[in-house]
Amino acid sequence: MNRELNWAVLGSGWIAGDMADAFLDEGRKVYSVGSRTKEKVIEFAKKHNIDKVYDDYHEMFYDDNVDAVYIATPHNKHFEAIMEALENGKHVLCEKAITLNSSELNQAVLLAEKNNLVLAEAMTIYHMPLYKKLSEMVRAGVFGKVNLIHVYHGSFREHDMNSRFFSKSLAGGALLDIGVYALSFARLFMPCKPTGFSSEVQMVESGVDETEGILLMNGEDLAATLTVSLHARLPKRAFITCEKAYIELDDYQRPQTAQITYIDTEKTETVSAGRKDKALFYEIEDMEDAILGKGNDTYLNLTVDVMDIMTGLREDWGFKYPEEE
């Protein structure tokens, strides 16, 4: 396949718009767009210079011109769309959290493997050039063994129980919305899947999680601590403490630079790579390389590990979404 890949976007919210604009910024266009609301998607297409709009969004899964589908619907609608896309031969890039739970994700992974298709989560952390560079340095032993990882991630959301952030019927809650970032960061820099975890959680009246503290452990004396909240403005900061140095990252979801401090000498240096404003297109580039057989990793194994952790945490909390009852 040498031609430029055709992408269909499912969804017409702000993140779908940002992805469509990411294509335009690279001199490309999204091939088509579909949504449950026809009037809204027509307006979306005009705004983002997309030529093809479906009368029924399901049509994108049967359009022979579509190579890959980017899914940007609410969390609890992901699984249905993923499966329909994979059943009809479309590669899938799906917004985080990719599914509600491990059972759904495992079914999707098996179907993707059966149909020889690429399935990936649109997780910026896995695709930022800075993290690829830091990961190489960590693996090469530049900073020594990783001992501790810590992540802060908080946003303040008004207590509107009907909003997507707090509505149980819309798969709301801090874990699936922002906790997935913190967990993905921690898993990226852990040499293996955590062997255990514990947590404390604060729920709101709608029955979803608002704030949680999470501790991850593995068998190599490495721990990760994560603080996640939808009721507190926290700096989106991450730290990796190694034997020889510690690494500090601001805006850790889409970072361009990392501050390195060497413990013995207190010498500091800045490591830079990539651009924040290209974060979404880095996801597309890695996805397309995987589709075209160029070998780039889509980090699906890490996505599976993170989903296992999130599913386990919610089981500990006794927290199920309506689709899981």
PDB file of C-alpha atoms in Angstrom:
ATOM      1  CA  MET A   1       0.000   0.000   0.000  1.00  0.00           C
ATOM      2  CA  ASN A   2       1.857   3.069  -1.251  1.00  0.00           C
ATOM      3  CA  ARG A   3      -0.963   5.607  -1.432  1.00  0.00           C
ATOM      4  CA  GLU A   4      -1.840   7.978   1.390  1.00  0.00           C
ATOM      5  CA  LEU A   5      -4.163   6.279   3.853  1.00  0.00           C
ATOM      6  CA  ASN A   6      -7.772   7.396   4.097  1.00  0.00           C
ATOM      7  CA  TRP A   7      -9.015   8.102   7.604  1.00  0.00           C
ATOM      8  CA  ALA A   8     -12.604   8.298   8.792  1.00  0.00           C
ATOM      9  CA  VAL A   9     -13.392  10.103  12.044  1.00  0.00           C
ATOM     10  CA  LEU A  10     -16.223   8.885  14.261  1.00  0.00           C
ATOM     11  CA  GLY A  11     -17.350  11.711  16.524  1.00  0.00           C
ATOM     12  CA  SER A  12     -17.728  15.462  16.285  1.00  0.00           C
ATOM     13  CA  GLY A  13     -16.510  16.751  19.647  1.00  0.00           C
ATOM     14  CA  TRP A  14     -13.491  18.892  20.405  1.00  0.00           C
ATOM     15  CA  ILE A  15     -10.903  16.086  20.376  1.00  0.00           C
ATOM     16  CA  ALA A  16     -12.176  14.877  16.995  1.00  0.00           C
ATOM     17  CA  GLY A  17     -11.818  18.452  15.773  1.00  0.00           C
ATOM     18  CA  ASP A  18      -8.269  18.664  17.090  1.00  0.00           C
ATOM     19  CA  MET A  19      -7.378  15.461  15.266  1.00  0.00           C
ATOM     20  CA  ALA A  20      -8.910  16.726  12.003  1.00  0.00           C
ATOM     21  CA  ASP A  21      -6.884  19.928  12.393  1.00  0.00           C
ATOM     22  CA  ALA A  22      -3.743  17.872  13.047  1.00  0.00           C
ATOM     23  CA  PHE A  23      -4.169  16.400   9.562  1.00  0.00           C
ATOM     24  CA  LEU A  24      -4.659  19.855   8.044  1.00  0.00           C
ATOM     25  CA  ASP A  25      -1.536  21.145   9.795  1.00  0.00           C
ATOM     26  CA  GLU A  26       0.434  18.416   7.991  1.00  0.00           C
ATOM     27  CA  GLY A  27      -1.052  19.284   4.600  1.00  0.00           C
ATOM     28  CA  ARG A  28      -3.480  16.368   4.670  1.00  0.00           C
ATOM     29  CA  LYS A  29      -7.236  15.963   5.054  1.00  0.00           C
ATOM     30  CA  VAL A  30      -9.466  13.529   6.886  1.00  0.00           C
ATOM     31  CA  TYR A  31     -11.319  11.539   4.220  1.00  0.00           C
ATOM     32  CA  SER A  32     -14.693  11.338   5.963  1.00  0.00           C
ATOM     33  CA  VAL A  33     -16.575  11.916   9.197  1.00  0.00           C
ATOM     34  CA  GLY A  34     -19.633  10.415  10.847  1.00  0.00           C
ATOM     35  CA  SER A  35     -21.605  11.025  14.015  1.00  0.00           C
ATOM     36  CA  ARG A  36     -24.939  10.199  15.603  1.00  0.00           C
ATOM     37  CA  THR A  37     -26.163  13.759  14.934  1.00  0.00           C
ATOM     38  CA  LYS A  38     -26.291  14.557  11.214  1.00  0.00           C
ATOM     39  CA  GLU A  39     -26.667  18.334  11.573  1.00  0.00           C
ATOM     40  CA  LYS A  40     -23.727  18.563  13.960  1.00  0.00           C
ATOM     41  CA  VAL A  41     -21.444  16.479  11.772  1.00  0.00           C
ATOM     42  CA  ILE A  42     -22.233  18.555   8.658  1.00  0.00           C
ATOM     43  CA  GLU A  43     -21.131  21.664  10.534  1.00  0.00           C
ATOM     44  CA  PHE A  44     -18.033  19.775  11.756  1.00  0.00           C
ATOM     45  CA  ALA A  45     -17.108  18.747   8.206  1.00  0.00           C
ATOM     46  CA  LYS A  46     -17.343  22.309   6.927  1.00  0.00           C
ATOM     47  CA  LYS A  47     -15.229  23.635   9.771  1.00  0.00           C
ATOM     48  CA  HIS A  48     -12.485  21.042   9.278  1.00  0.00           C
ATOM     49  CA  ASN A  49     -12.517  20.831   5.466  1.00  0.00           C
ATOM     50  CA  ILE A  50     -13.816  17.260   5.236  1.00  0.00           C
ATOM     51  CA  ASP A  51     -15.584  16.377   1.995  1.00  0.00           C
ATOM     52  CA  LYS A  52     -17.490  13.221   2.858  1.00  0.00           C
ATOM     53  CA  VAL A  53     -20.243  12.981   5.476  1.00  0.00           C
ATOM     54  CA  TYR A  54     -22.311   9.828   6.013  1.00  0.00           C
ATOM     55  CA  ASP A  55     -26.096   9.846   6.362  1.00  0.00           C
ATOM     56  CA  ASP A  56     -25.592   7.058   8.902  1.00  0.00           C
ATOM     57  CA  TYR A  57     -22.203   6.847  10.643  1.00  0.00           C
ATOM     58  CA  HIS A  58     -22.249   3.034  10.338  1.00  0.00           C
ATOM     59  CA  GLU A  59     -21.641   3.538   6.610  1.00  0.00           C
ATOM     60  CA  MET A  60     -17.995   4.402   7.283  1.00  0.00           C
ATOM     61  CA  PHE A  61     -17.349   0.815   8.342  1.00  0.00           C
ATOM     62  CA  TYR A  62     -18.539  -0.433   4.935  1.00  0.00           C
ATOM     63  CA  ASP A  63     -16.862   2.243   2.814  1.00  0.00           C
ATOM     64  CA  ASP A  64     -14.172   0.507   0.751  1.00  0.00           C
ATOM     65  CA  ASN A  65     -12.211   3.755   0.520  1.00  0.00           C
ATOM     66  CA  VAL A  66     -11.691   3.935   4.287  1.00  0.00           C
ATOM     67  CA  ASP A  67      -8.446   2.370   5.531  1.00  0.00           C
ATOM     68  CA  ALA A  68      -8.571   3.365   9.197  1.00  0.00           C
ATOM     69  CA  VAL A  69     -11.093   4.742  11.663  1.00  0.00           C
ATOM     70  CA  TYR A  70     -10.326   7.185  14.460  1.00  0.00           C
ATOM     71  CA  ILE A  71     -12.923   6.822  17.237  1.00  0.00           C
ATOM     72  CA  ALA A  72     -13.653   9.832  19.437  1.00  0.00           C
ATOM     73  CA  THR A  73     -17.013   8.992  20.990  1.00  0.00           C
ATOM     74  CA  PRO A  74     -17.830   8.689  24.740  1.00  0.00           C
ATOM     75  CA  HIS A  75     -15.971   5.864  26.506  1.00  0.00           C
ATOM     76  CA  ASN A  76     -18.962   3.558  26.710  1.00  0.00           C
ATOM     77  CA  LYS A  77     -19.483   3.738  22.936  1.00  0.00           C
ATOM     78  CA  HIS A  78     -15.924   2.734  22.036  1.00  0.00           C
ATOM     79  CA  PHE A  79     -16.256  -1.044  22.141  1.00  0.00           C
ATOM     80  CA  GLU A  80     -19.247  -1.259  19.811  1.00  0.00           C
ATOM     81  CA  ALA A  81     -17.540   0.979  17.239  1.00  0.00           C
ATOM     82  CA  ILE A  82     -14.173  -0.799  17.542  1.00  0.00           C
ATOM     83  CA  MET A  83     -15.717  -4.186  16.920  1.00  0.00           C
ATOM     84  CA  GLU A  84     -17.785  -3.005  13.946  1.00  0.00           C
ATOM     85  CA  ALA A  85     -14.713  -1.395  12.386  1.00  0.00           C
ATOM     86  CA  LEU A  86     -12.521  -4.473  12.905  1.00  0.00           C
ATOM     87  CA  GLU A  87     -15.243  -6.817  11.629  1.00  0.00           C
ATOM     88  CA  ASN A  88     -15.257  -4.827   8.392  1.00  0.00           C
ATOM     89  CA  GLY A  89     -11.516  -4.708   7.811  1.00  0.00           C
ATOM     90  CA  LYS A  90     -10.708  -1.245   9.176  1.00  0.00           C
ATOM     91  CA  HIS A  91      -7.672  -0.445  11.272  1.00  0.00           C
ATOM     92  CA  VAL A  92      -8.642   1.347  14.492  1.00  0.00           C
ATOM     93  CA  LEU A  93      -7.155   4.170  16.517  1.00  0.00           C
ATOM     94  CA  CYS A  94      -9.449   4.807  19.500  1.00  0.00           C
ATOM     95  CA  GLU A  95      -9.385   7.585  22.051  1.00  0.00           C
ATOM     96  CA  LYS A  96      -8.493   6.797  25.609  1.00  0.00           C
ATOM     97  CA  ALA A  97      -9.715   4.978  27.574  1.00  0.00           C
ATOM     98  CA  ILE A  98      -9.890   2.531  24.685  1.00  0.00           C
ATOM     99  CA  THR A  99     -12.636   0.387  26.282  1.00  0.00           C
ATOM    100  CA  LEU A 100     -14.489   0.209  29.590  1.00  0.00           C
ATOM    101  CA  ASN A 101     -12.704  -2.901  30.837  1.00  0.00           C
ATOM    102  CA  SER A 102     -10.274  -5.706  30.082  1.00  0.00           C
ATOM    103  CA  SER A 103     -12.927  -8.097  28.815  1.00  0.00           C
ATOM    104  CA  GLU A 104     -13.911  -5.678  26.056  1.00  0.00           C
ATOM    105  CA  LEU A 105     -10.305  -4.922  25.164  1.00  0.00           C
ATOM    106  CA  ASN A 106      -9.306  -8.575  25.041  1.00  0.00           C
ATOM    107  CA  GLN A 107     -12.158  -9.300  22.617  1.00  0.00           C
ATOM    108  CA  ALA A 108     -11.054  -6.422  20.410  1.00  0.00           C
ATOM    109  CA  VAL A 109      -7.403  -7.535  20.464  1.00  0.00           C
ATOM    110  CA  LEU A 110      -8.363 -11.066  19.410  1.00  0.00           C
ATOM    111  CA  LEU A 111     -10.495  -9.761  16.542  1.00  0.00           C
ATOM    112  CA  ALA A 112      -7.738  -7.424  15.349  1.00  0.00           C
ATOM    113  CA  GLU A 113      -5.258 -10.300  15.366  1.00  0.00           C
ATOM    114  CA  LYS A 114      -7.703 -12.598  13.568  1.00  0.00           C
ATOM    115  CA  ASN A 115      -8.283 -10.029  10.809  1.00  0.00           C
ATOM    116  CA  ASN A 116      -4.638  -8.904  10.643  1.00  0.00           C
ATOM    117  CA  LEU A 117      -5.523  -5.327  11.574  1.00  0.00           C
ATOM    118  CA  VAL A 118      -3.827  -2.672  13.685  1.00  0.00           C
ATOM    119  CA  LEU A 119      -5.621  -1.653  16.871  1.00  0.00           C
ATOM    120  CA  ALA A 120      -4.242   1.125  19.062  1.00  0.00           C
ATOM    121  CA  GLU A 121      -5.211   3.589  21.756  1.00  0.00           C
ATOM    122  CA  ALA A 122      -4.781   7.297  21.001  1.00  0.00           C
ATOM    123  CA  MET A 123      -2.518   7.835  24.001  1.00  0.00           C
ATOM    124  CA  THR A 124      -0.168  10.781  23.381  1.00  0.00           C
ATOM    125  CA  ILE A 125       2.322   9.560  25.980  1.00  0.00           C
ATOM    126  CA  TYR A 126       3.296   6.498  23.963  1.00  0.00           C
ATOM    127  CA  HIS A 127       4.019   8.499  20.823  1.00  0.00           C
ATOM    128  CA  MET A 128       5.770  11.682  21.952  1.00  0.00           C
ATOM    129  CA  PRO A 129       9.367  11.796  20.617  1.00  0.00           C
ATOM    130  CA  LEU A 130      10.621  12.952  24.020  1.00  0.00           C
ATOM    131  CA  TYR A 131       9.361   9.795  25.686  1.00  0.00           C
ATOM    132  CA  LYS A 132      10.915   7.633  23.000  1.00  0.00           C
ATOM    133  CA  LYS A 133      14.228   9.381  23.625  1.00  0.00           C
ATOM    134  CA  LEU A 134      13.979   9.110  27.414  1.00  0.00           C
ATOM    135  CA  SER A 135      12.955   5.458  27.186  1.00  0.00           C
ATOM    136  CA  GLU A 136      16.075   4.714  25.134  1.00  0.00           C
ATOM    137  CA  MET A 137      18.241   6.504  27.702  1.00  0.00           C
ATOM    138  CA  VAL A 138      16.618   4.609  30.576  1.00  0.00           C
ATOM    139  CA  ARG A 139      17.056   1.260  28.807  1.00  0.00           C
ATOM    140  CA  ALA A 140      20.698   2.123  28.087  1.00  0.00           C
ATOM    141  CA  GLY A 141      21.305   2.656  31.814  1.00  0.00           C
ATOM    142  CA  VAL A 142      22.203   6.344  31.499  1.00  0.00           C
ATOM    143  CA  PHE A 143      20.380   7.177  34.735  1.00  0.00           C
ATOM    144  CA  GLY A 144      20.707   3.826  36.465  1.00  0.00           C
ATOM    145  CA  LYS A 145      17.815   1.670  37.620  1.00  0.00           C
ATOM    146  CA  VAL A 146      14.393   3.283  37.978  1.00  0.00           C
ATOM    147  CA  ASN A 147      13.352   3.283  41.651  1.00  0.00           C
ATOM    148  CA  LEU A 148      10.262   5.481  41.916  1.00  0.00           C
ATOM    149  CA  ILE A 149       7.729   7.103  39.592  1.00  0.00           C
ATOM    150  CA  HIS A 150       5.264   9.765  40.671  1.00  0.00           C
ATOM    151  CA  VAL A 151       2.517  11.511  38.735  1.00  0.00           C
ATOM    152  CA  TYR A 152       0.160  14.369  39.623  1.00  0.00           C
ATOM    153  CA  HIS A 153      -2.840  14.992  37.387  1.00  0.00           C
ATOM    154  CA  GLY A 154      -5.770  17.125  38.454  1.00  0.00           C
ATOM    155  CA  SER A 155      -8.522  19.243  36.935  1.00  0.00           C
ATOM    156  CA  PHE A 156     -11.348  21.090  38.641  1.00  0.00           C
ATOM    157  CA  ARG A 157     -14.780  20.190  37.278  1.00  0.00           C
ATOM    158  CA  GLU A 158     -18.018  21.663  38.569  1.00  0.00           C
ATOM    159  CA  HIS A 159     -20.246  19.090  40.259  1.00  0.00           C
ATOM    160  CA  ASP A 160     -22.679  18.647  37.400  1.00  0.00           C
ATOM    161  CA  MET A 161     -23.699  15.003  37.694  1.00  0.00           C
ATOM    162  CA  ASN A 162     -25.110  15.107  34.143  1.00  0.00           C
ATOM    163  CA  SER A 163     -21.801  16.126  32.574  1.00  0.00           C
ATOM    164  CA  ARG A 164     -19.669  13.496  30.876  1.00  0.00           C
ATOM    165  CA  PHE A 165     -17.121  13.827  33.696  1.00  0.00           C
ATOM    166  CA  PHE A 166     -19.505  12.648  36.416  1.00  0.00           C
ATOM    167  CA  SER A 167     -22.306  10.828  34.609  1.00  0.00           C
ATOM    168  CA  LYS A 168     -22.256   7.072  35.149  1.00  0.00           C
ATOM    169  CA  SER A 169     -24.311   6.530  31.994  1.00  0.00           C
ATOM    170  CA  LEU A 170     -21.593   8.357  30.001  1.00  0.00           C
ATOM    171  CA  ALA A 171     -18.779   6.332  31.626  1.00  0.00           C
ATOM    172  CA  GLY A 172     -17.547   9.307  33.619  1.00  0.00           C
ATOM    173  CA  GLY A 173     -15.037   9.391  36.439  1.00  0.00           C
ATOM    174  CA  ALA A 174     -11.438  10.426  36.973  1.00  0.00           C
ATOM    175  CA  LEU A 175      -9.877   7.032  36.247  1.00  0.00           C
ATOM    176  CA  LEU A 176     -11.005   6.579  32.647  1.00  0.00           C
ATOM    177  CA  ASP A 177     -10.723  10.273  31.830  1.00  0.00           C
ATOM    178  CA  ILE A 178      -7.358  11.330  33.262  1.00  0.00           C
ATOM    179  CA  GLY A 179      -6.111   8.433  35.382  1.00  0.00           C
ATOM    180  CA  VAL A 180      -5.394   6.523  32.194  1.00  0.00           C
ATOM    181  CA  TYR A 181      -2.708   9.110  31.358  1.00  0.00           C
ATOM    182  CA  ALA A 182      -0.982   8.755  34.699  1.00  0.00           C
ATOM    183  CA  LEU A 183      -1.098   4.964  34.528  1.00  0.00           C
ATOM    184  CA  SER A 184       0.189   4.936  30.958  1.00  0.00           C
ATOM    185  CA  PHE A 185       3.129   7.127  31.941  1.00  0.00           C
ATOM    186  CA  ALA A 186       3.988   4.875  34.872  1.00  0.00           C
ATOM    187  CA  ARG A 187       3.692   1.700  32.805  1.00  0.00           C
ATOM    188  CA  LEU A 188       5.883   3.133  30.025  1.00  0.00           C
ATOM    189  CA  PHE A 189       8.794   3.537  32.413  1.00  0.00           C
ATOM    190  CA  MET A 190       8.254   0.353  34.424  1.00  0.00           C
ATOM    191  CA  PRO A 191      10.298  -2.539  33.023  1.00  0.00           C
ATOM    192  CA  CYS A 192       7.382  -4.942  33.434  1.00  0.00           C
ATOM    193  CA  LYS A 193       3.705  -5.005  34.322  1.00  0.00           C
ATOM    194  CA  PRO A 194       3.091  -4.168  38.006  1.00  0.00           C
ATOM    195  CA  THR A 195       2.628  -7.221  40.161  1.00  0.00           C
ATOM    196  CA  GLY A 196       0.334  -5.472  42.611  1.00  0.00           C
ATOM    197  CA  PHE A 197      -1.580  -2.291  43.287  1.00  0.00           C
ATOM    198  CA  SER A 198      -3.559  -0.591  46.011  1.00  0.00           C
ATOM    199  CA  SER A 199      -5.627   2.575  46.140  1.00  0.00           C
ATOM    200  CA  GLU A 200      -7.897   4.946  48.011  1.00  0.00           C
ATOM    201  CA  VAL A 201     -10.836   6.499  46.192  1.00  0.00           C
ATOM    202  CA  GLN A 202     -13.394   9.234  46.748  1.00  0.00           C
ATOM    203  CA  MET A 203     -16.702   8.815  44.923  1.00  0.00           C
ATOM    204  CA  VAL A 204     -19.383  11.404  44.134  1.00  0.00           C
ATOM    205  CA  GLU A 205     -23.150  11.123  44.397  1.00  0.00           C
ATOM    206  CA  SER A 206     -23.551   9.907  40.814  1.00  0.00           C
ATOM    207  CA  GLY A 207     -21.520   6.833  41.738  1.00  0.00           C
ATOM    208  CA  VAL A 208     -18.323   7.558  39.811  1.00  0.00           C
ATOM    209  CA  ASP A 209     -14.808   8.197  41.083  1.00  0.00           C
ATOM    210  CA  GLU A 210     -13.668  11.788  41.578  1.00  0.00           C
ATOM    211  CA  THR A 211     -10.272  11.474  43.280  1.00  0.00           C
ATOM    212  CA  GLU A 212      -7.908   8.577  43.823  1.00  0.00           C
ATOM    213  CA  GLY A 213      -4.450   7.803  45.096  1.00  0.00           C
ATOM    214  CA  ILE A 214      -2.871   4.742  43.471  1.00  0.00           C
ATOM    215  CA  LEU A 215       0.224   2.742  44.383  1.00  0.00           C
ATOM    216  CA  LEU A 216       1.717   0.337  41.835  1.00  0.00           C
ATOM    217  CA  MET A 217       4.409  -2.186  42.757  1.00  0.00           C
ATOM    218  CA  ASN A 218       6.498  -4.742  40.932  1.00  0.00           C
ATOM    219  CA  GLY A 219       9.022  -7.373  41.879  1.00  0.00           C
ATOM    220  CA  GLU A 220      12.088  -5.193  41.278  1.00  0.00           C
ATOM    221  CA  ASP A 221      11.713  -2.811  44.248  1.00  0.00           C
ATOM    222  CA  LEU A 222      10.099  -0.242  41.984  1.00  0.00           C
ATOM    223  CA  ALA A 223       6.981   1.664  42.996  1.00  0.00           C
ATOM    224  CA  ALA A 224       4.803   4.233  41.274  1.00  0.00           C
ATOM    225  CA  THR A 225       2.478   6.616  43.114  1.00  0.00           C
ATOM    226  CA  LEU A 226      -0.253   8.494  41.300  1.00  0.00           C
ATOM    227  CA  THR A 227      -2.588  11.267  42.451  1.00  0.00           C
ATOM    228  CA  VAL A 228      -5.567  11.873  40.172  1.00  0.00           C
ATOM    229  CA  SER A 229      -8.522  14.202  40.715  1.00  0.00           C
ATOM    230  CA  LEU A 230     -11.414  15.911  38.959  1.00  0.00           C
ATOM    231  CA  HIS A 231     -11.940  18.179  41.973  1.00  0.00           C
ATOM    232  CA  ALA A 232      -8.530  19.831  42.354  1.00  0.00           C
ATOM    233  CA  ARG A 233      -6.298  21.805  40.063  1.00  0.00           C
ATOM    234  CA  LEU A 234      -2.981  19.998  40.169  1.00  0.00           C
ATOM    235  CA  PRO A 235       0.085  20.602  38.037  1.00  0.00           C
ATOM    236  CA  LYS A 236       0.276  17.896  35.376  1.00  0.00           C
ATOM    237  CA  ARG A 237       3.710  16.824  36.518  1.00  0.00           C
ATOM    238  CA  ALA A 238       5.612  13.567  36.476  1.00  0.00           C
ATOM    239  CA  PHE A 239       8.849  12.431  38.089  1.00  0.00           C
ATOM    240  CA  ILE A 240      11.107   9.453  37.454  1.00  0.00           C
ATOM    241  CA  THR A 241      13.671   8.835  40.177  1.00  0.00           C
ATOM    242  CA  CYS A 242      16.602   6.640  39.167  1.00  0.00           C
ATOM    243  CA  GLU A 243      19.806   5.562  40.903  1.00  0.00           C
ATOM    244  CA  LYS A 244      21.916   8.286  39.276  1.00  0.00           C
ATOM    245  CA  ALA A 245      19.430  11.017  38.444  1.00  0.00           C
ATOM    246  CA  TYR A 246      15.851  12.156  38.620  1.00  0.00           C
ATOM    247  CA  ILE A 247      13.761  13.348  35.696  1.00  0.00           C
ATOM    248  CA  GLU A 248      11.105  16.072  35.977  1.00  0.00           C
ATOM    249  CA  LEU A 249       8.416  16.685  33.376  1.00  0.00           C
ATOM    250  CA  ASP A 250       5.829  19.456  33.205  1.00  0.00           C
ATOM    251  CA  ASP A 251       2.696  19.030  31.101  1.00  0.00           C
ATOM    252  CA  TYR A 252       3.602  15.353  31.022  1.00  0.00           C
ATOM    253  CA  GLN A 253       0.784  14.437  28.599  1.00  0.00           C
ATOM    254  CA  ARG A 254       2.493  16.247  25.706  1.00  0.00           C
ATOM    255  CA  PRO A 255       5.978  17.282  26.826  1.00  0.00           C
ATOM    256  CA  GLN A 256       8.729  18.792  24.710  1.00  0.00           C
ATOM    257  CA  THR A 257      11.432  18.970  27.382  1.00  0.00           C
ATOM    258  CA  ALA A 258      12.566  17.103  30.483  1.00  0.00           C
ATOM    259  CA  GLN A 259      14.786  18.389  33.269  1.00  0.00           C
ATOM    260  CA  ILE A 260      17.470  15.935  34.384  1.00  0.00           C
ATOM    261  CA  THR A 261      19.253  16.375  37.718  1.00  0.00           C
ATOM    262  CA  TYR A 262      22.239  14.101  38.441  1.00  0.00           C
ATOM    263  CA  ILE A 263      22.167  13.134  42.107  1.00  0.00           C
ATOM    264  CA  ASP A 264      25.929  13.007  42.908  1.00  0.00           C
ATOM    265  CA  THR A 265      26.944  16.238  41.175  1.00  0.00           C
ATOM    266  CA  GLU A 266      23.630  18.147  41.200  1.00  0.00           C
ATOM    267  CA  LYS A 267      24.389  18.976  37.580  1.00  0.00           C
ATOM    268  CA  THR A 268      21.282  19.628  35.507  1.00  0.00           C
ATOM    269  CA  GLU A 269      20.544  19.293  31.830  1.00  0.00           C
ATOM    270  CA  THR A 270      17.543  19.637  29.582  1.00  0.00           C
ATOM    271  CA  VAL A 271      16.565  16.937  27.115  1.00  0.00           C
ATOM    272  CA  SER A 272      14.310  18.046  24.263  1.00  0.00           C
ATOM    273  CA  ALA A 273      12.500  16.266  21.440  1.00  0.00           C
ATOM    274  CA  GLY A 274       9.345  16.775  19.416  1.00  0.00           C
ATOM    275  CA  ARG A 275       6.675  19.436  19.571  1.00  0.00           C
ATOM    276  CA  LYS A 276       3.610  19.690  21.782  1.00  0.00           C
ATOM    277  CA  ASP A 277       1.444  20.941  18.925  1.00  0.00           C
ATOM    278  CA  LYS A 278       2.159  17.796  16.892  1.00  0.00           C
ATOM    279  CA  ALA A 279       1.149  15.355  19.640  1.00  0.00           C
ATOM    280  CA  LEU A 280      -1.932  14.027  17.865  1.00  0.00           C
ATOM    281  CA  PHE A 281      -0.199  13.605  14.550  1.00  0.00           C
ATOM    282  CA  TYR A 282       2.576  11.585  16.202  1.00  0.00           C
ATOM    283  CA  GLU A 283      -0.162   9.069  17.031  1.00  0.00           C
ATOM    284  CA  ILE A 284      -1.199   8.975  13.364  1.00  0.00           C
ATOM    285  CA  GLU A 285       2.400   8.595  12.171  1.00  0.00           C
ATOM    286  CA  ASP A 286       3.077   5.594  14.405  1.00  0.00           C
ATOM    287  CA  MET A 287      -0.276   4.070  13.497  1.00  0.00           C
ATOM    288  CA  GLU A 288       0.319   4.444   9.773  1.00  0.00           C
ATOM    289  CA  ASP A 289       3.838   3.041  10.037  1.00  0.00           C
ATOM    290  CA  ALA A 290       2.393  -0.010  11.790  1.00  0.00           C
ATOM    291  CA  ILE A 291      -0.299  -0.385   9.121  1.00  0.00           C
ATOM    292  CA  LEU A 292       2.285  -0.073   6.348  1.00  0.00           C
ATOM    293  CA  GLY A 293       4.612  -2.586   7.977  1.00  0.00           C
ATOM    294  CA  LYS A 294       7.354  -0.121   8.898  1.00  0.00           C
ATOM    295  CA  GLY A 295       7.620  -1.576  12.358  1.00  0.00           C
ATOM    296  CA  ASN A 296       6.662   1.314  14.613  1.00  0.00           C
ATOM    297  CA  ASP A 297       5.177   0.203  17.926  1.00  0.00           C
ATOM    298  CA  THR A 298       1.559   1.040  18.738  1.00  0.00           C
ATOM    299  CA  TYR A 299       2.136   0.002  22.392  1.00  0.00           C
ATOM    300  CA  LEU A 300      -0.950  -2.194  22.494  1.00  0.00           C
ATOM    301  CA  ASN A 301       0.718  -4.438  25.085  1.00  0.00           C
ATOM    302  CA  LEU A 302       1.041  -1.457  27.436  1.00  0.00           C
ATOM    303  CA  THR A 303      -2.560  -0.457  26.740  1.00  0.00           C
ATOM    304  CA  VAL A 304      -3.648  -3.961  27.761  1.00  0.00           C
ATOM    305  CA  ASP A 305      -1.622  -3.752  30.991  1.00  0.00           C
ATOM    306  CA  VAL A 306      -3.086  -0.359  31.893  1.00  0.00           C
ATOM    307  CA  MET A 307      -6.616  -1.570  31.197  1.00  0.00           C
ATOM    308  CA  ASP A 308      -6.003  -4.600  33.434  1.00  0.00           C
ATOM    309  CA  ILE A 309      -4.971  -2.236  36.245  1.00  0.00           C
ATOM    310  CA  MET A 310      -7.978   0.055  35.770  1.00  0.00           C
ATOM    311  CA  THR A 311     -10.343  -2.900  35.673  1.00  0.00           C
ATOM    312  CA  GLY A 312      -8.787  -4.284  38.850  1.00  0.00           C
ATOM    313  CA  LEU A 313      -9.019  -0.942  40.617  1.00  0.00           C
ATOM    314  CA  ARG A 314     -12.712  -0.590  39.818  1.00  0.00           C
ATOM    315  CA  GLU A 315     -13.330  -4.148  40.955  1.00  0.00           C
ATOM    316  CA  ASP A 316     -11.720  -3.241  44.291  1.00  0.00           C
ATOM    317  CA  TRP A 317     -13.964  -0.181  44.499  1.00  0.00           C
ATOM    318  CA  GLY A 318     -17.084  -2.175  43.607  1.00  0.00           C
ATOM    319  CA  PHE A 319     -17.672   0.264  40.740  1.00  0.00           C
ATOM    320  CA  LYS A 320     -19.425  -0.879  37.559  1.00  0.00           C
ATOM    321  CA  TYR A 321     -20.872   1.043  34.640  1.00  0.00           C
ATOM    322  CA  PRO A 322     -24.413   0.230  33.459  1.00  0.00           C
ATOM    323  CA  GLU A 323     -23.007  -1.731  30.488  1.00  0.00           C
ATOM    324  CA  GLU A 324     -21.167  -3.986  32.944  1.00  0.00           C
ATOM    325  CA  GLU A 325     -24.123  -4.837  35.187  1.00  0.00           C
TER     326      GLU A 325
END
